[in-house]
Coordinates of C-alpha atoms (C1' of nucleotides) in Angstrom, one line a residue:
Chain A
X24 CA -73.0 -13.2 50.4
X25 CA -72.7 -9.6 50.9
X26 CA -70.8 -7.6 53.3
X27 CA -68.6 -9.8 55.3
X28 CA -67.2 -7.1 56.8
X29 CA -67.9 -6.0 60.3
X30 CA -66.1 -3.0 61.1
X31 CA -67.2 0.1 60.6
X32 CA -65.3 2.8 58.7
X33 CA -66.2 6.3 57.6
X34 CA -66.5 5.9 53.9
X35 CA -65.8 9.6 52.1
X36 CA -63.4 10.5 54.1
X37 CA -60.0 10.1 53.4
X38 CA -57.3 8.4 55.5
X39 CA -54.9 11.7 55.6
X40 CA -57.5 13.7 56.9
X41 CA -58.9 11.6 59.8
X42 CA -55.2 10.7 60.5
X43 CA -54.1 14.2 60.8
X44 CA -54.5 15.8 64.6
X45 CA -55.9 18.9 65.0
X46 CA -56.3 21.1 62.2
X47 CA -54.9 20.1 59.0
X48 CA -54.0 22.7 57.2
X49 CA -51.2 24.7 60.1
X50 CA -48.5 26.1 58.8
X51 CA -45.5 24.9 60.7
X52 CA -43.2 27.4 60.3
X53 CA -42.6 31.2 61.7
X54 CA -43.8 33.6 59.6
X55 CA -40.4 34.8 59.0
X56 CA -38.9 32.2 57.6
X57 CA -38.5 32.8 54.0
X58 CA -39.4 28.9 51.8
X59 CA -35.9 27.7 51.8
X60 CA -35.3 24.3 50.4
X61 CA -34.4 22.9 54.3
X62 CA -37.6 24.8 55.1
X63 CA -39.3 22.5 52.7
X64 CA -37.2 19.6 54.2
X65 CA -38.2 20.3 57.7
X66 CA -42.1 20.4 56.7
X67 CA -41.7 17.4 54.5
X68 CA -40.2 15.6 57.7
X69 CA -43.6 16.3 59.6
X70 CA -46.0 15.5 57.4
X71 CA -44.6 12.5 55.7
X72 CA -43.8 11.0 59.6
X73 CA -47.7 11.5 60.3
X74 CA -49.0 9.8 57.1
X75 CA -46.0 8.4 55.2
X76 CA -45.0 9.1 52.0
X77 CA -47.7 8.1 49.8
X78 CA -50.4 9.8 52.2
X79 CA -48.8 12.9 52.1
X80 CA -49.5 15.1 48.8
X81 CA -47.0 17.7 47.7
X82 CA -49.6 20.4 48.2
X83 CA -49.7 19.3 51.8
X84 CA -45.9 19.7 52.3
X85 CA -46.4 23.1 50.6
X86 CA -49.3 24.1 52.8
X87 CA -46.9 23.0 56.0
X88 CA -44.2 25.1 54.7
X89 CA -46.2 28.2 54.6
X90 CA -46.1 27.8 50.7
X91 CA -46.9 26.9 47.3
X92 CA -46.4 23.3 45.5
X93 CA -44.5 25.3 42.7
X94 CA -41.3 26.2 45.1
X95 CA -41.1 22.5 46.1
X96 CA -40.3 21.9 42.4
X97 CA -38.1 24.7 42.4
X98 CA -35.9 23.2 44.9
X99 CA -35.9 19.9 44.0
X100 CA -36.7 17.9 40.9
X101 CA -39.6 16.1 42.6
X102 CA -41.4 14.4 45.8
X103 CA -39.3 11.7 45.6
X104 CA -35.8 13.4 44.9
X105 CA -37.1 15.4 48.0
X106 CA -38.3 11.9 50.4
X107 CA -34.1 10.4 49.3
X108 CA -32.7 13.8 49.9
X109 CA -34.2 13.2 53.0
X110 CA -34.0 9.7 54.0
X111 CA -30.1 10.6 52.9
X112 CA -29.3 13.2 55.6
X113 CA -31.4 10.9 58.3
X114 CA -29.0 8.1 57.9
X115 CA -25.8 10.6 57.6
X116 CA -26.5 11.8 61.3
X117 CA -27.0 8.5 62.3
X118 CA -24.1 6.8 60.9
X119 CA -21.1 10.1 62.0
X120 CA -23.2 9.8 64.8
X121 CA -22.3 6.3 65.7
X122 CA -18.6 6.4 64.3
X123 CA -18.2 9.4 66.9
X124 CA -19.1 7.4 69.5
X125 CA -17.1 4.2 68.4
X126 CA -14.5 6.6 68.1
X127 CA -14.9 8.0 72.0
X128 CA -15.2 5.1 73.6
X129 CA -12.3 2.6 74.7
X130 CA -10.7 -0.3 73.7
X131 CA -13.6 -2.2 75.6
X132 CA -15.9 -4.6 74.0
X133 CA -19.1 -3.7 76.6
X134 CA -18.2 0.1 76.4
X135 CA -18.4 -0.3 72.4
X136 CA -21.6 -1.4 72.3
X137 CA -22.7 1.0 74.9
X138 CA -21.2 3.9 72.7
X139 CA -23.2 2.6 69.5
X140 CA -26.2 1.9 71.1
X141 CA -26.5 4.7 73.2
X142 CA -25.9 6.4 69.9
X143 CA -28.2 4.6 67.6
X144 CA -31.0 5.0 70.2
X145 CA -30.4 8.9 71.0
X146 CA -30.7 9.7 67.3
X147 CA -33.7 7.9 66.8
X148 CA -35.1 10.0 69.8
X149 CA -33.4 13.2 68.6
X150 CA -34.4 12.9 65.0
X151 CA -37.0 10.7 65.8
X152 CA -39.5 11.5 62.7
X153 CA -36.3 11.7 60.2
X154 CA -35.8 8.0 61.4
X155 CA -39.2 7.1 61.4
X156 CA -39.5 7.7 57.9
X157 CA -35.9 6.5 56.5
X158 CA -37.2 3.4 58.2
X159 CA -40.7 2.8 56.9
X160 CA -40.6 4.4 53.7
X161 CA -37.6 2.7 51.9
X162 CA -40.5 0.7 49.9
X163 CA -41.3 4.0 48.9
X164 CA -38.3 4.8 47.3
X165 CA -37.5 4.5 43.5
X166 CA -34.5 2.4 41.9
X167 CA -31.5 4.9 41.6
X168 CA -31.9 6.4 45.5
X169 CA -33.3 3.5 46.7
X170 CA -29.5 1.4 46.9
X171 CA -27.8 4.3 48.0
X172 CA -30.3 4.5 51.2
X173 CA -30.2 0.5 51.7
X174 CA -26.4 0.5 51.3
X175 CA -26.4 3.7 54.3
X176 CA -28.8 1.3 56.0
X177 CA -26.7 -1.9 55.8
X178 CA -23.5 0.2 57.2
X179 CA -25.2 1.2 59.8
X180 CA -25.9 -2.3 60.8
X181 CA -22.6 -3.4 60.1
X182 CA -20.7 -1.8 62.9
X183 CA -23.3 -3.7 65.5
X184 CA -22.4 -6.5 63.8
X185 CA -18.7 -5.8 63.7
X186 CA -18.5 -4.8 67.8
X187 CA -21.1 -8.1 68.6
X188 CA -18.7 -10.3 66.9
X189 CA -15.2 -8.6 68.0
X190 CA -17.0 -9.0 71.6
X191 CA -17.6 -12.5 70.8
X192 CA -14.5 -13.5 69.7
X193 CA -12.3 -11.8 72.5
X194 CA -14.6 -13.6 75.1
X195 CA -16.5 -10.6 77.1
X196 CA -20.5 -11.7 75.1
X197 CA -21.2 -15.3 75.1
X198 CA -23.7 -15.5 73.0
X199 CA -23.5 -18.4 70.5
X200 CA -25.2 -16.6 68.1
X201 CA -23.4 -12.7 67.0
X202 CA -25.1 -11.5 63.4
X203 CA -28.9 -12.7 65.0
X204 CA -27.8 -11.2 68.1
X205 CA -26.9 -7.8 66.3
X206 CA -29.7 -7.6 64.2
X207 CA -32.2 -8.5 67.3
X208 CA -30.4 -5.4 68.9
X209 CA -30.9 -3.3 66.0
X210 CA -34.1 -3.7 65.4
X211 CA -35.3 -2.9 69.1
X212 CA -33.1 0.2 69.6
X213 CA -34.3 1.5 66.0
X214 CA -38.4 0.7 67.0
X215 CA -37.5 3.5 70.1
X216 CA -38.4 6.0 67.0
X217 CA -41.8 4.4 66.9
X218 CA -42.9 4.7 70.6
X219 CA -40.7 7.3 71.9
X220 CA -42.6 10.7 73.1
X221 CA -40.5 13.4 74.2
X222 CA -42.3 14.6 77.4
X223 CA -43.0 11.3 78.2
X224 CA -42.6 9.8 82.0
X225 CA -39.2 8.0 81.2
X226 CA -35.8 11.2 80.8
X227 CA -34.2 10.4 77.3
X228 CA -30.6 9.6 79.2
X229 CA -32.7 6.7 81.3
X230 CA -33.8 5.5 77.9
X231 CA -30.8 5.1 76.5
X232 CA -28.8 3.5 79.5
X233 CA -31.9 1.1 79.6
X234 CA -31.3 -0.1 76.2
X235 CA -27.4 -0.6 76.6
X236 CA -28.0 -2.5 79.8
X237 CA -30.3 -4.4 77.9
X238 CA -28.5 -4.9 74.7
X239 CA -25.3 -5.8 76.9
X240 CA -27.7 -9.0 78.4
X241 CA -28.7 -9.9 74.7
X242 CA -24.9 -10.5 73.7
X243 CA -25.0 -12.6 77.4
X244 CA -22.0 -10.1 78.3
X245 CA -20.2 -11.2 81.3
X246 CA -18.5 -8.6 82.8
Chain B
X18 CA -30.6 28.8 44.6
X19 CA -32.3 26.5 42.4
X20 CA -32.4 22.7 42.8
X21 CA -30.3 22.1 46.0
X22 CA -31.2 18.3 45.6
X23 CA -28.2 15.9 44.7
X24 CA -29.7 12.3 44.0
X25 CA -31.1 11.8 40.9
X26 CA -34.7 10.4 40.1
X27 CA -37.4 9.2 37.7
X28 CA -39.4 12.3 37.4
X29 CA -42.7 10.9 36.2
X30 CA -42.9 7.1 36.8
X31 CA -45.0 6.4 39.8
X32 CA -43.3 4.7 43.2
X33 CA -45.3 2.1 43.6
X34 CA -44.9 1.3 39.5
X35 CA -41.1 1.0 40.3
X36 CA -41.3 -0.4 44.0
X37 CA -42.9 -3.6 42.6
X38 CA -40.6 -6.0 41.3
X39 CA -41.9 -8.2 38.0
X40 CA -44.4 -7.3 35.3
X41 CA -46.9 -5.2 37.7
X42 CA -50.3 -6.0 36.2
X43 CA -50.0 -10.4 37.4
X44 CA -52.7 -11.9 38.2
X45 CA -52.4 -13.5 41.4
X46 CA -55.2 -16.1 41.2
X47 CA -55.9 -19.2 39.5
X48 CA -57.8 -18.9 36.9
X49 CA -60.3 -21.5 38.5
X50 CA -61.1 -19.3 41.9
X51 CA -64.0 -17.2 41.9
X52 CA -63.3 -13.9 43.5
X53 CA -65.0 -14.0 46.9
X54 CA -64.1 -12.1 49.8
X55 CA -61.1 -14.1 50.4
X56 CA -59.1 -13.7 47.2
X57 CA -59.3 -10.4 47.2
X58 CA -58.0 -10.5 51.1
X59 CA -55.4 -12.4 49.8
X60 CA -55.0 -10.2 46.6
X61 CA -54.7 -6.8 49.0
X62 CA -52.3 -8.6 51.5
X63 CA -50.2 -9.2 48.6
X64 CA -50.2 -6.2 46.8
X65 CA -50.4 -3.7 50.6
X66 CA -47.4 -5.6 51.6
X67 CA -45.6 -4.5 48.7
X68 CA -46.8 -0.8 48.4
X69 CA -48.3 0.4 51.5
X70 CA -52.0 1.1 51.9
X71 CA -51.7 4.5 50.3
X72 CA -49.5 3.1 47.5
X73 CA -51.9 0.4 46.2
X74 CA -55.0 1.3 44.4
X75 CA -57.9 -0.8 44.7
X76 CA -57.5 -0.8 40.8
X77 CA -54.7 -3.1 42.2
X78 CA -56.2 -5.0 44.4
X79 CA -58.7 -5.9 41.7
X80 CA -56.2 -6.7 39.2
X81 CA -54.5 -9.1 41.2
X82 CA -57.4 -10.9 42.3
X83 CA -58.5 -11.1 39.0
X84 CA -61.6 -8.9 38.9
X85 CA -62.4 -5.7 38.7
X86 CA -62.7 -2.6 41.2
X87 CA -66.9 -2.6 41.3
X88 CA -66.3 -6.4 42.6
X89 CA -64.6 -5.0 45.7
X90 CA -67.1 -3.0 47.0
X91 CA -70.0 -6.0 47.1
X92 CA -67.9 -7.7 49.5
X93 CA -66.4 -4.7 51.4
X94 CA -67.6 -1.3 52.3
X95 CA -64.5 0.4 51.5
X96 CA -60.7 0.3 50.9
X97 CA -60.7 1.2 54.6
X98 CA -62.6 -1.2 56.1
X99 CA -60.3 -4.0 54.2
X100 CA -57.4 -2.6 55.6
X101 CA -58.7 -2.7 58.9
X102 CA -60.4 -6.5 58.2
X103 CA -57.0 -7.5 57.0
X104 CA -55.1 -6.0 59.8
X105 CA -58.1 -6.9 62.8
X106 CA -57.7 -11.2 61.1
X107 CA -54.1 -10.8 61.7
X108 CA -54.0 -9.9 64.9
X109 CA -56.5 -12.6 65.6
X110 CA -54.5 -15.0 64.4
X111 CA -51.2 -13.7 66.5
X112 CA -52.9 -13.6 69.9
X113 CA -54.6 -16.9 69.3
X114 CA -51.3 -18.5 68.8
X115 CA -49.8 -16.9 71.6
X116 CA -52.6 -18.1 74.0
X117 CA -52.2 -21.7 72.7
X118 CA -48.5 -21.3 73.0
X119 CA -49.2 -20.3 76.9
X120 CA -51.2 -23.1 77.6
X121 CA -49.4 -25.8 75.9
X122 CA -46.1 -24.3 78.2
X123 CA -45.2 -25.7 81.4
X124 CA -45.0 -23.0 84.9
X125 CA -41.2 -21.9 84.5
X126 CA -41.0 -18.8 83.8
X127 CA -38.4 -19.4 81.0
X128 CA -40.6 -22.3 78.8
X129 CA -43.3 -19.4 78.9
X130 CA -41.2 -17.4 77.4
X131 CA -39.6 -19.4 75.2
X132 CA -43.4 -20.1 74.4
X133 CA -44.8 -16.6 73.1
X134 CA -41.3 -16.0 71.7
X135 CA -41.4 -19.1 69.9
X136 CA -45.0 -18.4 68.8
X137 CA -44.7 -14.5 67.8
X138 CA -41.5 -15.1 65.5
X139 CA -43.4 -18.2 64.0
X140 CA -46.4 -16.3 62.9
X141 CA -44.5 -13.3 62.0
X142 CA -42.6 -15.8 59.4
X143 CA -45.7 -18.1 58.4
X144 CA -48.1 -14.8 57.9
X145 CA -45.5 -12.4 57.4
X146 CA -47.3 -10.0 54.8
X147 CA -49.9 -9.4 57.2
X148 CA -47.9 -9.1 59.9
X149 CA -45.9 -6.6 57.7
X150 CA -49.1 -4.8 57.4
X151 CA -50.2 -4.7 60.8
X152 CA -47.3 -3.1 62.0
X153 CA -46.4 -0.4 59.6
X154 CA -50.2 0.8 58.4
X155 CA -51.4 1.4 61.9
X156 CA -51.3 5.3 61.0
X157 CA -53.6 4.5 57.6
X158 CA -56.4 3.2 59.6
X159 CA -59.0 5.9 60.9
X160 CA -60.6 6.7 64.0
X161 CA -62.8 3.8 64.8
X162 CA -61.2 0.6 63.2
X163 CA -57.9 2.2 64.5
X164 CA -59.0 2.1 68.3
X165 CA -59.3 -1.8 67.9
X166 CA -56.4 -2.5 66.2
X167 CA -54.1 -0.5 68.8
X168 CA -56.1 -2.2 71.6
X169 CA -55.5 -5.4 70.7
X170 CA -51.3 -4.9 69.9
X171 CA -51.1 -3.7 73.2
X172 CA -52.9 -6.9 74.3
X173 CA -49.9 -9.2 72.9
X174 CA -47.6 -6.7 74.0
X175 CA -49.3 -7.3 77.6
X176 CA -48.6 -11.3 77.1
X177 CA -45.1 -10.4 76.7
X178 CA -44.9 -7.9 79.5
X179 CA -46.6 -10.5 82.2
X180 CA -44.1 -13.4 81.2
X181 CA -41.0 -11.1 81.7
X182 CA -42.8 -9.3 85.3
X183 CA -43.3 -12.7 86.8
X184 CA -40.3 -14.0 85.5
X185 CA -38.4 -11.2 87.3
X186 CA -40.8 -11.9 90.6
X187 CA -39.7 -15.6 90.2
X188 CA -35.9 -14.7 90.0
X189 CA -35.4 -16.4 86.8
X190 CA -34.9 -13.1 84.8
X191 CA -32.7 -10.7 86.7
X192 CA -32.6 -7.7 84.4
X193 CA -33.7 -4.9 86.2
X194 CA -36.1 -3.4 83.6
X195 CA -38.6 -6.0 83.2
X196 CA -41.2 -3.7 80.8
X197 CA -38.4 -1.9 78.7
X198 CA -36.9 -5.4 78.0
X199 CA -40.2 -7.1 77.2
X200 CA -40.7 -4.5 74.2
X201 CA -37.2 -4.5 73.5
X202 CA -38.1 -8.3 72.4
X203 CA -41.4 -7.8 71.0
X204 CA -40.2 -5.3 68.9
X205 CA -37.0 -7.3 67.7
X206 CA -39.4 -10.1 67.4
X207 CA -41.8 -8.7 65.1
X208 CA -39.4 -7.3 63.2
X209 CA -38.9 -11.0 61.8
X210 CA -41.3 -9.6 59.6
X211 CA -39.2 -7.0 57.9
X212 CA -36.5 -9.4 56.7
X213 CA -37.4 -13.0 57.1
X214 CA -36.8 -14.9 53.7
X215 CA -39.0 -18.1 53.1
X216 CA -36.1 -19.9 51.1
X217 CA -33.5 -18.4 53.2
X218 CA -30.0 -19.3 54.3
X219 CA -31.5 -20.5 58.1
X220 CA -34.4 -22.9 58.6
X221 CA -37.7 -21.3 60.3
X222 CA -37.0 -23.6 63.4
X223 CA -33.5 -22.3 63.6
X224 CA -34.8 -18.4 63.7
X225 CA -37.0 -19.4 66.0
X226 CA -34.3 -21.3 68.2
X227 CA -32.2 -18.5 67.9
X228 CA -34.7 -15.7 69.2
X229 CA -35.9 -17.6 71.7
X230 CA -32.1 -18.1 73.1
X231 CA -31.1 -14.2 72.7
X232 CA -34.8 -13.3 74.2
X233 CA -33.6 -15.9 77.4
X234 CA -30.4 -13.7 77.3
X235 CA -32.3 -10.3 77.3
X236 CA -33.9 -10.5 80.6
X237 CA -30.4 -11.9 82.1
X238 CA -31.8 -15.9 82.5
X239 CA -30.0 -17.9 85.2
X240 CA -30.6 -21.4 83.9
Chain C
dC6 C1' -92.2 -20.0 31.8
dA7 C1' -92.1 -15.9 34.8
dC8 C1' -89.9 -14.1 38.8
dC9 C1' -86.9 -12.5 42.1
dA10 C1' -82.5 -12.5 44.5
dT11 C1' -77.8 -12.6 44.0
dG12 C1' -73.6 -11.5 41.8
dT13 C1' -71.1 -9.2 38.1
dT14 C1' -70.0 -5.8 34.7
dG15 C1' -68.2 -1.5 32.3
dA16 C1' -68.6 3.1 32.4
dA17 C1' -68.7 7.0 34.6
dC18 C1' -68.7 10.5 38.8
dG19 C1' -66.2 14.3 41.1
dC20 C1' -62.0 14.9 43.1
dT21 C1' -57.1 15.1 44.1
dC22 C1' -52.7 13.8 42.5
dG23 C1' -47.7 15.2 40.8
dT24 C1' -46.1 18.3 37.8
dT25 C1' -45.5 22.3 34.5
dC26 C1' -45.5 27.0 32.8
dA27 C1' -46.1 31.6 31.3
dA28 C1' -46.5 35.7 33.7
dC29 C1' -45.0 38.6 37.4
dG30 C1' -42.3 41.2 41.1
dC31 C1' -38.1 42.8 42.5
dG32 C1' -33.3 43.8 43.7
dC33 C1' -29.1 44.3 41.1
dT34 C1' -25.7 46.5 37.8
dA35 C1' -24.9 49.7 34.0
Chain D
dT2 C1' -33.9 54.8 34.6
dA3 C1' -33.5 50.8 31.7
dG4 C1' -32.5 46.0 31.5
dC5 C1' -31.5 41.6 33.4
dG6 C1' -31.9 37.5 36.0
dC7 C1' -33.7 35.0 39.7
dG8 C1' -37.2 33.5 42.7
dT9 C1' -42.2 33.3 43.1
dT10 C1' -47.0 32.9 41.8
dG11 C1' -51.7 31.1 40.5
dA12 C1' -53.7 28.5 37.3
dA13 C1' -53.8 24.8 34.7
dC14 C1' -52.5 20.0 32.6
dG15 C1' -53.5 15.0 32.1
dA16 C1' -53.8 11.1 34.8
dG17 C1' -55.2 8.3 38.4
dC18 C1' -57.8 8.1 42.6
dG19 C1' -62.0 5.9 45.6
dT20 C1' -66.5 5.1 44.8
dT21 C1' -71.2 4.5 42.6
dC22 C1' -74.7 2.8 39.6
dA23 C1' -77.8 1.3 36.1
dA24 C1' -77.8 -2.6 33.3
dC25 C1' -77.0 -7.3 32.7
dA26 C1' -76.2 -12.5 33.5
dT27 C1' -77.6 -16.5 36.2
dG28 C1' -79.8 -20.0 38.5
dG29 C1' -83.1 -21.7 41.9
dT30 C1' -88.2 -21.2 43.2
dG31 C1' -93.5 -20.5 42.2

DNA sequence: CACCATGTTGAACGCTCGTTCAACGCGCTA
DNA sequence: TAGCGCGTTGAACGAGCGTTCAACATGGTG
């Protein structure tokens, strides 16, 4: 019994490649820029969020930063010190990010959860590739980095889970259910990363007040 | 400026040598099954789920269906076209229990949803390493297995988006953003996936329960 | 028994991978 | 100008990659 596959796929080719739109080999950065180590970052960041982490080869980074694979290695010790470097920063923006807007808002259970949603969601728009891949590439990541990016990761959760439950217990969300609640929150506002386009027919400010009317309705917030 | 990089790493150990948890080379068959198409299915849900496509080798996918690589290739035409078999089965078996889940539900709006919820978090649980793949090696699949894949995600997200629409027509659901909360579900929903335990704290049925009550919530229910 | 189809095997192909390194350019101080 | 140290370079390393193939086992049919 031969064959019992039925789709077609091209067979030499290789799945970076055919991913990959437009031209592969573009060098993404001005001409001026000299290969800095954030340069590096930056073009890491682009490739990797087109063809994750194991289908992106350090001469491809390179070749994005206008450079050589040597200079990556002369900047950091290696692709993967350079993807938890990475994933690192991602989840540090995200996390002042939504502390600064806990730390705006007002005593109010419903405005909390505006403030971190709205925040979660607007970095995952802003730095929409950096959260891409701190979110799909953590099986990626090797044993010493990787707990330092899950325990960033688990933080970040635990202020949703923190303003769900306060909300909860003080009586403004009825839902009888706060960690599931949180998490189901969460999850949605970080898959924004995954669909988001920035030109697209929805303004980012709409997106983001959708998502904390929305999240607001999952907690069953009576206001 | 040398070595800007902060975290340490393994310098020469491979990712997906680390990632995988266990003495890597385990056979994952009984000794007894004779490695047809199916095992090594099984064998590359198993080991994809773990690594990501570009992370497992069919070396590995050999090894843990017991065989070897040459093996592979007389049942499939590539690496490629048994990522998109695996993924293009999945699906299958996703919007097949959604369907059933439609028909067995009665005409309120809020058993149907309850019904697609119910059956989307269930699979997600019950085939959850293929669900895994499905949703996070879209980008590894190429130009013409791809196409079918995509077309027929959107096709469950489409169940979801009708059930909310003519929920919202109806005036069960009152949110005011019938698409944006329909993926804000699906995409909490599927994340099941990510984090669902088998031996876990809650039951299966509970989850369930408890996404189907928060999903109610979402699109603002009056019961 | 001879024969063919089906399924399996181990070894090998050419290529790309992550990483290293000696050699080199170049701006600085003495 | 001589010497130093830092950043950069192109080429190369061994290993592993996806894939192929000729040779081999096997078991039903003439």
């Amino acid at each position: 019994m031969p064959r019992t596959e039925t789709a077609t796929s091209a067979p030499t080719r290789r799945a970076r490649d055919a991913a990959r739109p437009g031209p592969p080999p573009t060098v993404l950065v001005r001409p001026g820029d000299e290969p800095t180590a954030a340069t590096l970052l930056a073009a890491a960041v682009e490739v990797m969020a087109a063809s994750g982490y194991h289908g992106t080869s350090v001469r491809d980074i390179a070749t994005a930063a206008g450079t050589s694979p040597a200079v990556l290695y002369h900047h950091y010790r290696s692709k993967q010190g350079l993807l938890v470097m990475l994933c690192d920063r991602g989840l540090d923006v995200l996390i002042e990010a939504t502390e600064a807007a806990l730390d705006e808002a007002g005593p109010d259970d419903a405005d909390k959860l505006r403030a971190i949603v709205g925040a979660h969601v607007r970095v995952h728009m802003e730095s929409q590739r950096e959260s891409l891949i701190g979110n799909s590439e953590i099986r990626a990541l090797e044993a010493p980095g990787r707990d330092l990016i899950v325990a960033k990761r688990d933080a970040q959760q635990r202020f949703f889970d923190r303003v769900v439950r306060d909300g909860v217990r003080s009586g403004a969300f009825a839902t009888p259910q706060p960690d599931d609640a949180s998490r189901f929150i969460t999850t949605a506002c970080t898959g924004v990363a995954a669909w988001y386009r920035p030109g697209g027919a929805t303004e980012a400010d709409e997106i983001v007040a959708r998502h904390q009317r929305i999240a607001l309705d999952a907690v069953a917030h009576r206001p």
